[in-house]
XYZ file of C-alpha atoms in Angstrom:
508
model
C 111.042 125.754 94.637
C 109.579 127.684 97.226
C 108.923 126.508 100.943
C 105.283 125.776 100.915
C 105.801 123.005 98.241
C 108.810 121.448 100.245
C 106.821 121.626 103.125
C 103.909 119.531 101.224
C 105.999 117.183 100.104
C 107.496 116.698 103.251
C 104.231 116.046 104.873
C 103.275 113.656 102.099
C 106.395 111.566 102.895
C 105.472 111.208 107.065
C 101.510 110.721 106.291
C 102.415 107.481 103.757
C 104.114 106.267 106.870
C 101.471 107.120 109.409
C 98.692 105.899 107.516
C 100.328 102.608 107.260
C 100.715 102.440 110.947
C 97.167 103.974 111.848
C 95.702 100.847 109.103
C 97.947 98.188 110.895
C 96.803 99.177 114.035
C 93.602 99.027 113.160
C 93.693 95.242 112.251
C 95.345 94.623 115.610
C 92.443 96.121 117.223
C 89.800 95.548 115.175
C 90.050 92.262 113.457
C 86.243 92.072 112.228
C 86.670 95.373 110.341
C 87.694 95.401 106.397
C 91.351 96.384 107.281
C 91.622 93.509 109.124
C 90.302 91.269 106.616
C 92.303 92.774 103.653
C 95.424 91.905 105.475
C 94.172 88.772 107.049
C 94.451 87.713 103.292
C 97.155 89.252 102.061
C 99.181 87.181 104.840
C 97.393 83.562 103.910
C 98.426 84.604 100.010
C 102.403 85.380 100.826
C 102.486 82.708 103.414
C 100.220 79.598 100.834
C 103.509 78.220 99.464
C 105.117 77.669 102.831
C 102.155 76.009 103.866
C 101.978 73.808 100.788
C 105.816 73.240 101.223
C 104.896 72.364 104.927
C 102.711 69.740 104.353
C 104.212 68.125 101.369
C 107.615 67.738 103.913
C 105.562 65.954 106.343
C 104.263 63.757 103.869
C 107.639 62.724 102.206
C 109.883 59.941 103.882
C 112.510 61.368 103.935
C 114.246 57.814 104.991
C 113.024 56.257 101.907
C 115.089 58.745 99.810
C 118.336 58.317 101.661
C 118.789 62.780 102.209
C 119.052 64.683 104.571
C 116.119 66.683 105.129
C 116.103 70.264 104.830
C 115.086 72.643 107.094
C 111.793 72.384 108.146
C 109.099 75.001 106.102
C 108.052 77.359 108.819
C 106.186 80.229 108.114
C 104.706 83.217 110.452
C 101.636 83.431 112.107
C 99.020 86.423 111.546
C 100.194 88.018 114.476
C 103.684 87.633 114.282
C 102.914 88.817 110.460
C 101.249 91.650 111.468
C 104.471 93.014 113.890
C 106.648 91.735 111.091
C 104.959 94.366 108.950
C 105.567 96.778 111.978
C 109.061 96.186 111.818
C 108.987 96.826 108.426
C 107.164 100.464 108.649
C 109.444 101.496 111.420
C 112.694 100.823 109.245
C 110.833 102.477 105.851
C 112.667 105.915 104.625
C 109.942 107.744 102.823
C 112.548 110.288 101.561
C 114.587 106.679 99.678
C 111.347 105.696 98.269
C 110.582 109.327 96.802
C 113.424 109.535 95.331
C 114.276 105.731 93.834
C 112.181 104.187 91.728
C 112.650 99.992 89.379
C 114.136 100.076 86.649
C 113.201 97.326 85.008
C 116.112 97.475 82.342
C 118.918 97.461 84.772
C 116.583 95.521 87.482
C 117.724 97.600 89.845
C 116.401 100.228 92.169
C 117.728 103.714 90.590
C 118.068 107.248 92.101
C 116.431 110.226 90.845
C 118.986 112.926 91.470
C 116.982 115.688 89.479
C 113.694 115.250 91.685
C 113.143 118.698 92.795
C 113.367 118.348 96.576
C 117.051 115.915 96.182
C 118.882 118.647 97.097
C 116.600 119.799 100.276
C 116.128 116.253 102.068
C 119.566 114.640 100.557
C 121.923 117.210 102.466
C 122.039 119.092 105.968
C 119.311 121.718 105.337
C 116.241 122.900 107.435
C 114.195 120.680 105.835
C 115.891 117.662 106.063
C 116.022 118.379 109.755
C 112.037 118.719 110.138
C 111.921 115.528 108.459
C 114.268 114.096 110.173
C 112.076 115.007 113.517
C 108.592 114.066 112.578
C 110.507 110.693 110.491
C 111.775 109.847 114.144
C 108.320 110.653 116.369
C 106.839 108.000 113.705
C 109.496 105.054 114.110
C 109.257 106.048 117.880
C 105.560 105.535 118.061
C 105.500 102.280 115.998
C 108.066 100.334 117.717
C 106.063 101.143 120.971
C 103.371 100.056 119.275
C 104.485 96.962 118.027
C 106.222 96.395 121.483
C 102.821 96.518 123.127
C 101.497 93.923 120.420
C 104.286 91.827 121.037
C 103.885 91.525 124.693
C 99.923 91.361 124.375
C 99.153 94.327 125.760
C 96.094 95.958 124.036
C 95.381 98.664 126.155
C 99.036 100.203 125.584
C 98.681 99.493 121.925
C 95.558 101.659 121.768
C 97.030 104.446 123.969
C 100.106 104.666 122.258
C 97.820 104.052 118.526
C 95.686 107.062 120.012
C 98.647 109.414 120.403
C 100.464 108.654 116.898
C 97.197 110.003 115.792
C 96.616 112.713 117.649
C 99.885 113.766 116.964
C 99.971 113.325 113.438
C 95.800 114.014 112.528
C 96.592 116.558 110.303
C 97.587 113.722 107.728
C 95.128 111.237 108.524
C 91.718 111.227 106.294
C 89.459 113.513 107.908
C 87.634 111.746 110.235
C 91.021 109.535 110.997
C 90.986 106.244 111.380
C 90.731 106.125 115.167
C 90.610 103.141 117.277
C 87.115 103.769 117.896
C 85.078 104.429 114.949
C 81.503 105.182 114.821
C 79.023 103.427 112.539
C 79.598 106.200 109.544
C 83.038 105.872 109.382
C 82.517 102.207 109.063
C 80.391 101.979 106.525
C 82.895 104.742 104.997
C 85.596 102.079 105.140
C 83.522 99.482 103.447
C 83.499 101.185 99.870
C 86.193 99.389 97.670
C 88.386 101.023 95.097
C 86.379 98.478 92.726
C 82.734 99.533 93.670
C 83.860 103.017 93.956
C 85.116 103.012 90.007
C 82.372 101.017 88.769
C 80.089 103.818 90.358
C 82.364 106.613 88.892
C 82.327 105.025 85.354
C 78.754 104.636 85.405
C 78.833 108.859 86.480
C 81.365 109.652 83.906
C 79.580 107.548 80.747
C 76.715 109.909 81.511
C 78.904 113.185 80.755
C 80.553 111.805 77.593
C 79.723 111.874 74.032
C 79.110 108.911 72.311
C 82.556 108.487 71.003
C 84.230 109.251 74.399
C 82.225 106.963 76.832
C 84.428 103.937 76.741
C 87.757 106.337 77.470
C 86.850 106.132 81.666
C 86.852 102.672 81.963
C 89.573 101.755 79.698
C 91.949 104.101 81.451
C 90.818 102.855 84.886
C 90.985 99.499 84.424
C 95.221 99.253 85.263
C 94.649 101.664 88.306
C 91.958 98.609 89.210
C 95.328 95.765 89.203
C 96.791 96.341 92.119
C 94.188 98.676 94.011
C 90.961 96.507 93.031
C 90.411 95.704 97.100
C 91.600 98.661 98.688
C 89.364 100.587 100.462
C 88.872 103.681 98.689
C 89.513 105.552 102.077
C 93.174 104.012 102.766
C 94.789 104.508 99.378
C 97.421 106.530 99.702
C 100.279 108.734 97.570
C 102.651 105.980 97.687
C 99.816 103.462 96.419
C 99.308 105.726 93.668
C 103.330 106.347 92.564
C 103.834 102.525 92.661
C 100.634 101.625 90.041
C 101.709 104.917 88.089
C 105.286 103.243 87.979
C 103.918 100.325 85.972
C 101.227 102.512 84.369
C 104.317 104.295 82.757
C 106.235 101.112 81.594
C 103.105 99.149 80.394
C 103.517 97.949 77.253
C 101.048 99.015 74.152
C 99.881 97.045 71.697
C 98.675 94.448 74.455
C 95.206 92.664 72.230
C 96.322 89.355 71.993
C 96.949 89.119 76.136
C 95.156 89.730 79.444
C 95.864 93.032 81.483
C 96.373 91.069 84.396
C 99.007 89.024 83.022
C 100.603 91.615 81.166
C 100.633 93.872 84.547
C 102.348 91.209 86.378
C 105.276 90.523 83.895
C 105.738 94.451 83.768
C 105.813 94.554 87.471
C 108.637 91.747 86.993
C 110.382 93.934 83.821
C 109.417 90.762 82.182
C 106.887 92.573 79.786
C 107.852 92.624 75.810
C 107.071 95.462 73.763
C 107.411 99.167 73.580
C 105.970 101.190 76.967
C 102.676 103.371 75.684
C 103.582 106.613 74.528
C 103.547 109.107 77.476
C 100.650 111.058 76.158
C 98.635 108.327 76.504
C 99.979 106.941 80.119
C 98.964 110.820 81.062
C 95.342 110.539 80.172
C 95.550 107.498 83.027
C 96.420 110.124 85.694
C 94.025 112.580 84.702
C 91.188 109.705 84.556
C 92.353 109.242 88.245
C 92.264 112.764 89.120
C 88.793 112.799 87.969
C 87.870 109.761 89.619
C 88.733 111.472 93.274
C 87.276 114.513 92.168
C 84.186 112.928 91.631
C 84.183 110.518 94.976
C 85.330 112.928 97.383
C 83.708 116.564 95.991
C 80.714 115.907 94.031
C 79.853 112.157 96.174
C 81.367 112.423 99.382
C 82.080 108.468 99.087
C 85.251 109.935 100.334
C 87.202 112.429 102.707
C 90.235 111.062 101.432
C 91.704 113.006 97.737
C 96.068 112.018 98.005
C 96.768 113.942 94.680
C 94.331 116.718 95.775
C 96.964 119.336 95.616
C 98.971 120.531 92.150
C 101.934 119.518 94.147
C 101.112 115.855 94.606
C 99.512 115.398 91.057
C 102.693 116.847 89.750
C 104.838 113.950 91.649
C 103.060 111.410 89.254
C 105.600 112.086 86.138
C 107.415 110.218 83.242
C 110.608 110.024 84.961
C 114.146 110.514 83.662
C 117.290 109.507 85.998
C 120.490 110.220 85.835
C 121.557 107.182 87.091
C 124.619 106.668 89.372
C 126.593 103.391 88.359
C 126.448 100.880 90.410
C 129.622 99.002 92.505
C 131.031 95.487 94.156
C 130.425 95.495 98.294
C 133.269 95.595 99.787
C 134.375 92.228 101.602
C 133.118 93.226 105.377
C 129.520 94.414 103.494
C 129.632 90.981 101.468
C 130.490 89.134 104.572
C 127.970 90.768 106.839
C 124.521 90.094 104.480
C 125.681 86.503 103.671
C 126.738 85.626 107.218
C 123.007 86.963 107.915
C 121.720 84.785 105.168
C 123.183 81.783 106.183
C 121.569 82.017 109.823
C 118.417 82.268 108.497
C 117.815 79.650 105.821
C 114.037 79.178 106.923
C 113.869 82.785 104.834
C 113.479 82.020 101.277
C 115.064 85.393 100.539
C 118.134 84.283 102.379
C 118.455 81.406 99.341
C 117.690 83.308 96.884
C 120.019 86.219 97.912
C 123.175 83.367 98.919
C 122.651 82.208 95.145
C 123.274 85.884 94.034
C 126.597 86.281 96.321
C 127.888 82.716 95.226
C 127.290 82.917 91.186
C 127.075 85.850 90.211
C 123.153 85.683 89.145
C 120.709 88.548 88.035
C 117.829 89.087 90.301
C 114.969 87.487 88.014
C 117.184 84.554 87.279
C 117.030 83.192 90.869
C 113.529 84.083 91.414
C 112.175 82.266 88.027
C 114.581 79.061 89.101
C 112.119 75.998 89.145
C 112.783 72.759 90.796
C 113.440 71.375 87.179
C 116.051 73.810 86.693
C 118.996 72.418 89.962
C 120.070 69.108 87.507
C 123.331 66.796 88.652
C 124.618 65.450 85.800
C 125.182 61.765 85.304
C 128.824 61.301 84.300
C 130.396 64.003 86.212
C 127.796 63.901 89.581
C 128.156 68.036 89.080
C 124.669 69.731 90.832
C 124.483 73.009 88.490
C 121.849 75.684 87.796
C 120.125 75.325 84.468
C 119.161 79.064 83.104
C 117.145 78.896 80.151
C 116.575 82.089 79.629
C 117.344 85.920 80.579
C 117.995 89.442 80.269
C 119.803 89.031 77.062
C 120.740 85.791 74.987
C 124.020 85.289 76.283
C 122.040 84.739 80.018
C 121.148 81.133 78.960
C 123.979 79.106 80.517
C 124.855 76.413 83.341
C 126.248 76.963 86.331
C 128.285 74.531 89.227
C 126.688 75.307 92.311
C 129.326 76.329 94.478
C 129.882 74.078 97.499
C 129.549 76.296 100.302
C 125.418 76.349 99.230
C 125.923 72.462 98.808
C 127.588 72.008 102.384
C 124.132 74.340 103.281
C 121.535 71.641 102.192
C 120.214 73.345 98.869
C 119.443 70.149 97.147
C 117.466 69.016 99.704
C 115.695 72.362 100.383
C 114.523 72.117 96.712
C 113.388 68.720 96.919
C 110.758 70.593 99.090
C 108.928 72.425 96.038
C 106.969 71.085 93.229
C 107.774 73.719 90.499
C 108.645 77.308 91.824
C 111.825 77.477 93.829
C 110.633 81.067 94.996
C 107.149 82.339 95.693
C 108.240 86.269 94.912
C 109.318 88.104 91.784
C 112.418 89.813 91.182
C 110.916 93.520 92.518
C 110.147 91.479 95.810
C 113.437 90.343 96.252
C 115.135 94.143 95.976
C 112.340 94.951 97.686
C 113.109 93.154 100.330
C 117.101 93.831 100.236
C 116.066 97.817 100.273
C 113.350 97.888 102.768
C 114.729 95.188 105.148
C 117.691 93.824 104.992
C 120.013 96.738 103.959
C 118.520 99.260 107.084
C 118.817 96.164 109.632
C 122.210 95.387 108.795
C 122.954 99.180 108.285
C 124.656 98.358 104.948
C 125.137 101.889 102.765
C 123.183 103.115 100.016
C 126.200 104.312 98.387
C 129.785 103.179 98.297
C 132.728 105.962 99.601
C 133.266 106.680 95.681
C 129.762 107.545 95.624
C 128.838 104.475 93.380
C 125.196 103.140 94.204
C 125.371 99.715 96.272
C 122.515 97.331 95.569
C 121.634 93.798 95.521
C 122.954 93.726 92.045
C 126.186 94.614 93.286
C 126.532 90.911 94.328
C 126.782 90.231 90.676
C 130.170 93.274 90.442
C 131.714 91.266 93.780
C 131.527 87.923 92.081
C 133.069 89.329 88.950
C 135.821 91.424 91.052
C 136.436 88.430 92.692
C 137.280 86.523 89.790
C 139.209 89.148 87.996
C 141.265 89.431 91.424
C 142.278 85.991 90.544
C 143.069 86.449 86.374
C 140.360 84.244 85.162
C 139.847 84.369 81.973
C 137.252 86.657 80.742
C 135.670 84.170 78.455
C 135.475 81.893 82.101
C 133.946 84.667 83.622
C 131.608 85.525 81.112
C 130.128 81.589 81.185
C 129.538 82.185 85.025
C 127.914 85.313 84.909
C 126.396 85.772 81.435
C 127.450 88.943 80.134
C 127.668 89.270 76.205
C 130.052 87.301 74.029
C 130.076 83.959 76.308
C 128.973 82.234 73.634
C 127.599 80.026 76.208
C 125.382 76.826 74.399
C 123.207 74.559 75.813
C 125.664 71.406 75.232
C 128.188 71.836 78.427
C 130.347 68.564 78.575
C 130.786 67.184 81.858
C 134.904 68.362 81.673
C 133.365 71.876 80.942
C 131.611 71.953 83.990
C 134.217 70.308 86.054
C 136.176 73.276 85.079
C 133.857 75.771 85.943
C 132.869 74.278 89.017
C 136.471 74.782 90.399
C 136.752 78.855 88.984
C 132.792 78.887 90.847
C 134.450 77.555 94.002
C 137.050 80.279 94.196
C 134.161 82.893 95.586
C 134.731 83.116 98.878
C 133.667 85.729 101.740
């Protein structure tokens, strides 16, 4: 691998991070523009449930059902959104995303050891120290940006907005997206993904034969899910790996459903079916590669091509991991993330993440809990978790809820909700654990044995912990689900009494 292509990649990694910066700054400071607006909505969208929840809790009477009330729904506003998502870009590794990627299978976030530039960002060479450098000049620049937001100062946010891109123009779109942009670069902006591909398809029919013509638009039409309303001008490498991550796990054979729906449960890993043959997921990229080709070269509709070079195209492969097994926190790591949890229960996450660390639960088990699904049952007065269905057969099973989340108020924070418990799938919650709360409670990405440490790895603790204590593995198995719990639908109320008391021996 010679330098020039570390060198690219390197820059690739800083300019996903800069252009997310250079966009939110651009919807702090100009909140007419189509930035603005794209976010404006993407905020009312994540933050709709609390809202609902919101106003259905100040419509119950709470007296009239004899409970305590939970904590009262509070969601952010725009602004305090917008630095939220600041926060977030500040704390973002480039170099972890690169080289981890969903497995679906193990829902888990896996590393790639065999990516060709592992070795030269993942241990002290030259170029982990230049990314290192231009990494920290970013995180610098957006906390001081997001400072001056916070303290409502806009003429310090655009000075400070100015400088992160005068430092870092080189891997802005040519013009950049400056604080000031002329008319041009506005009506640049205003050309969606959507409008751009229904323009190329149009272009593309026209070269075909007969027999070929439909191949453009069925091979854009998953690059459309997730990148429908992005300005053609702001999409980015990252944009592109993430939709070529699901591209390469969607399922074929798919008549008898919609795309949408099918692209949502193989975002989740919920998708049935075998993944399409690679040689067909690769005629997706190339249809993409056209696609810029055609806007920015032939066009001009843009000045913005992020798999222009051999070296980014090639980053958009089937990939194969060797993948590092995965390990229990150890009690201080355990304690730290749920004593963080419990302070902030107006976080859904922090639920869904304390029901992890208590029972032992898979990732898309919490997140698909409904309201239906936390039962008390009549003779014993147990609260338990009903799981219907999982990963694997053996997943269906009850569970006591342990009564530290009891003593919390969980019952009563689900009387909140009408069906959905959580408003996020199973990716957004490891999402979340990877992106946020693991870097702001400075909790590893590997254990000292060199095992990976996830979100999952709730799931080993809860198991260690139990072995620790010689329960029976047939006990253990009922809690967590693994194979051979013969676990049935019909739990007597002595069975659960009994589990309830092995549940309530998970302490941190």
């Amino acid at each position: 691998m010679n330098k020039a292509d570390i060198d690219v990649f390197i820059e690739m990694l800083i300019s996903n991070k800069v252009n997310e910066v250079v966009r939110l700054g651009k919807a702090i400071t100009q909140p007419l523009s189509l930035t603005a607006n794209s976010y404006f909505e993407q905020w009312f969208n994540e933050t709709s449930t609390q809202r609902d929840n919101q106003y259905n809790y100040d419509s119950t009477d709470w007296g009239y059902l004899d409970i305590t009330p939970p904590p009262y729904p509070e969601y952010p506003s725009y602004a305090n959104w917008l630095s939220s998502r600041l926060d977030r870009v500040a704390a973002y590794q480039p170099d972890y995303q690169a080289f981890t990627s969903y497995d679906a299978e193990r829902d888990d976030v896996v590393f790639d050891s065999e990516h060709p530039h592992y070795d030269d960002l993942q241990h002290p060479t030259i170029h982990q120290a230049k990314y290192d450098y231009l990494n920290a000049q970013v995180t610098k620049l957006t906390n001081n940006i997001n400072k001056a937001h916070k303290e409502d100062d806009p003429i310090q946010l655009r000075i400070t907005l100015n400088e992160l891109t005068e430092r870092f123009i080189d891997l802005l779109p040519s013009p950049p997206p400056l604080v000031n942009t002329s008319q041009e670069n506005k009506n640049l902006d205003a050309l969606l993904f959507k409008d751009a591909v229904e323009k190329y398809i149009e272009y593309a029919e026209g070269q075909l034969p007969k027999k070929q013509q439909a191949d453009p638009k069925r091979h854009m039409k998953l690059w459309l899910q997730d990148l429908e309303y992005y300005p053609i001008d702001s999409i980015n490498l990252e944009d592109i790996l993430e939709a070529w991550e699901i591209i390469n796990r969607f399922p074929k054979n798919t008549k008898n459903e919609s795309i949408e729906s099918i692209w949502e449960l193989t975002k989740t890993g919920d998708a049935t079916g075998q993944p399409m043959a690679f040689q067909n997921a690769k005629k997706y990229k190339q249809e993409l590669r056209k696609f810029f080709t055609w806007a920015c070269d032939i066009t001009k509709h843009s000045t913005n091509n992020p798999i222009a070079t051999d070296s980014t195209y090639k980053l958009l492969k089937d990939k194969k991991h060797n993948q590092t097994p995965r390990t229990k926190f150890s009690n201080q790591q355990a304690l730290t993330i749920t004593d963080h949890c419990k302070a902030n229960l107006s976080n859904p996450f922090s639920w869904a993440i304390l029901l992890m660390a208590y029972h032992g639960m898979r990732n898309s088990e919490v997140t698909n809990l409904t309201k239906s699904d936390i039962i008390t049952d009549p003779d014993s007065q147990i609260s338990y978790i009903n799981i219907k269905q999982g990963k694997t057969a053996n997943a269906k099973r009850k569970i006591p809820i342990h009564r530290e989340i009891l003593k919390l108020g969980f019952i009563a924070y689900v009387q909140q909700f009408k069906i959905d418990i959580f408003n996020f799938s199973s990716t957004k919650l490891t999402s979340y654990y990877s992106h946020e709360l693991r870097p702001s409670l400075k909790i590893p990405h590997l254990a000292e044995d060199g095992s990976r440490l996830s979100l999952y790895s709730f799931r080993h603790t809860v198991i260690s912990k139990l072995t620790a204590e010689n329960i029976q593995r047939s006990i253990q198995n009922k809690i967590v689900g693994h194979a051979q719990s013969e676990t049935q639908a019909g739990y007597t109320h002595l069975e659960l009494e009994i589990l309830q008391k092995y549940v309530n021996i998970i302490t941190y």
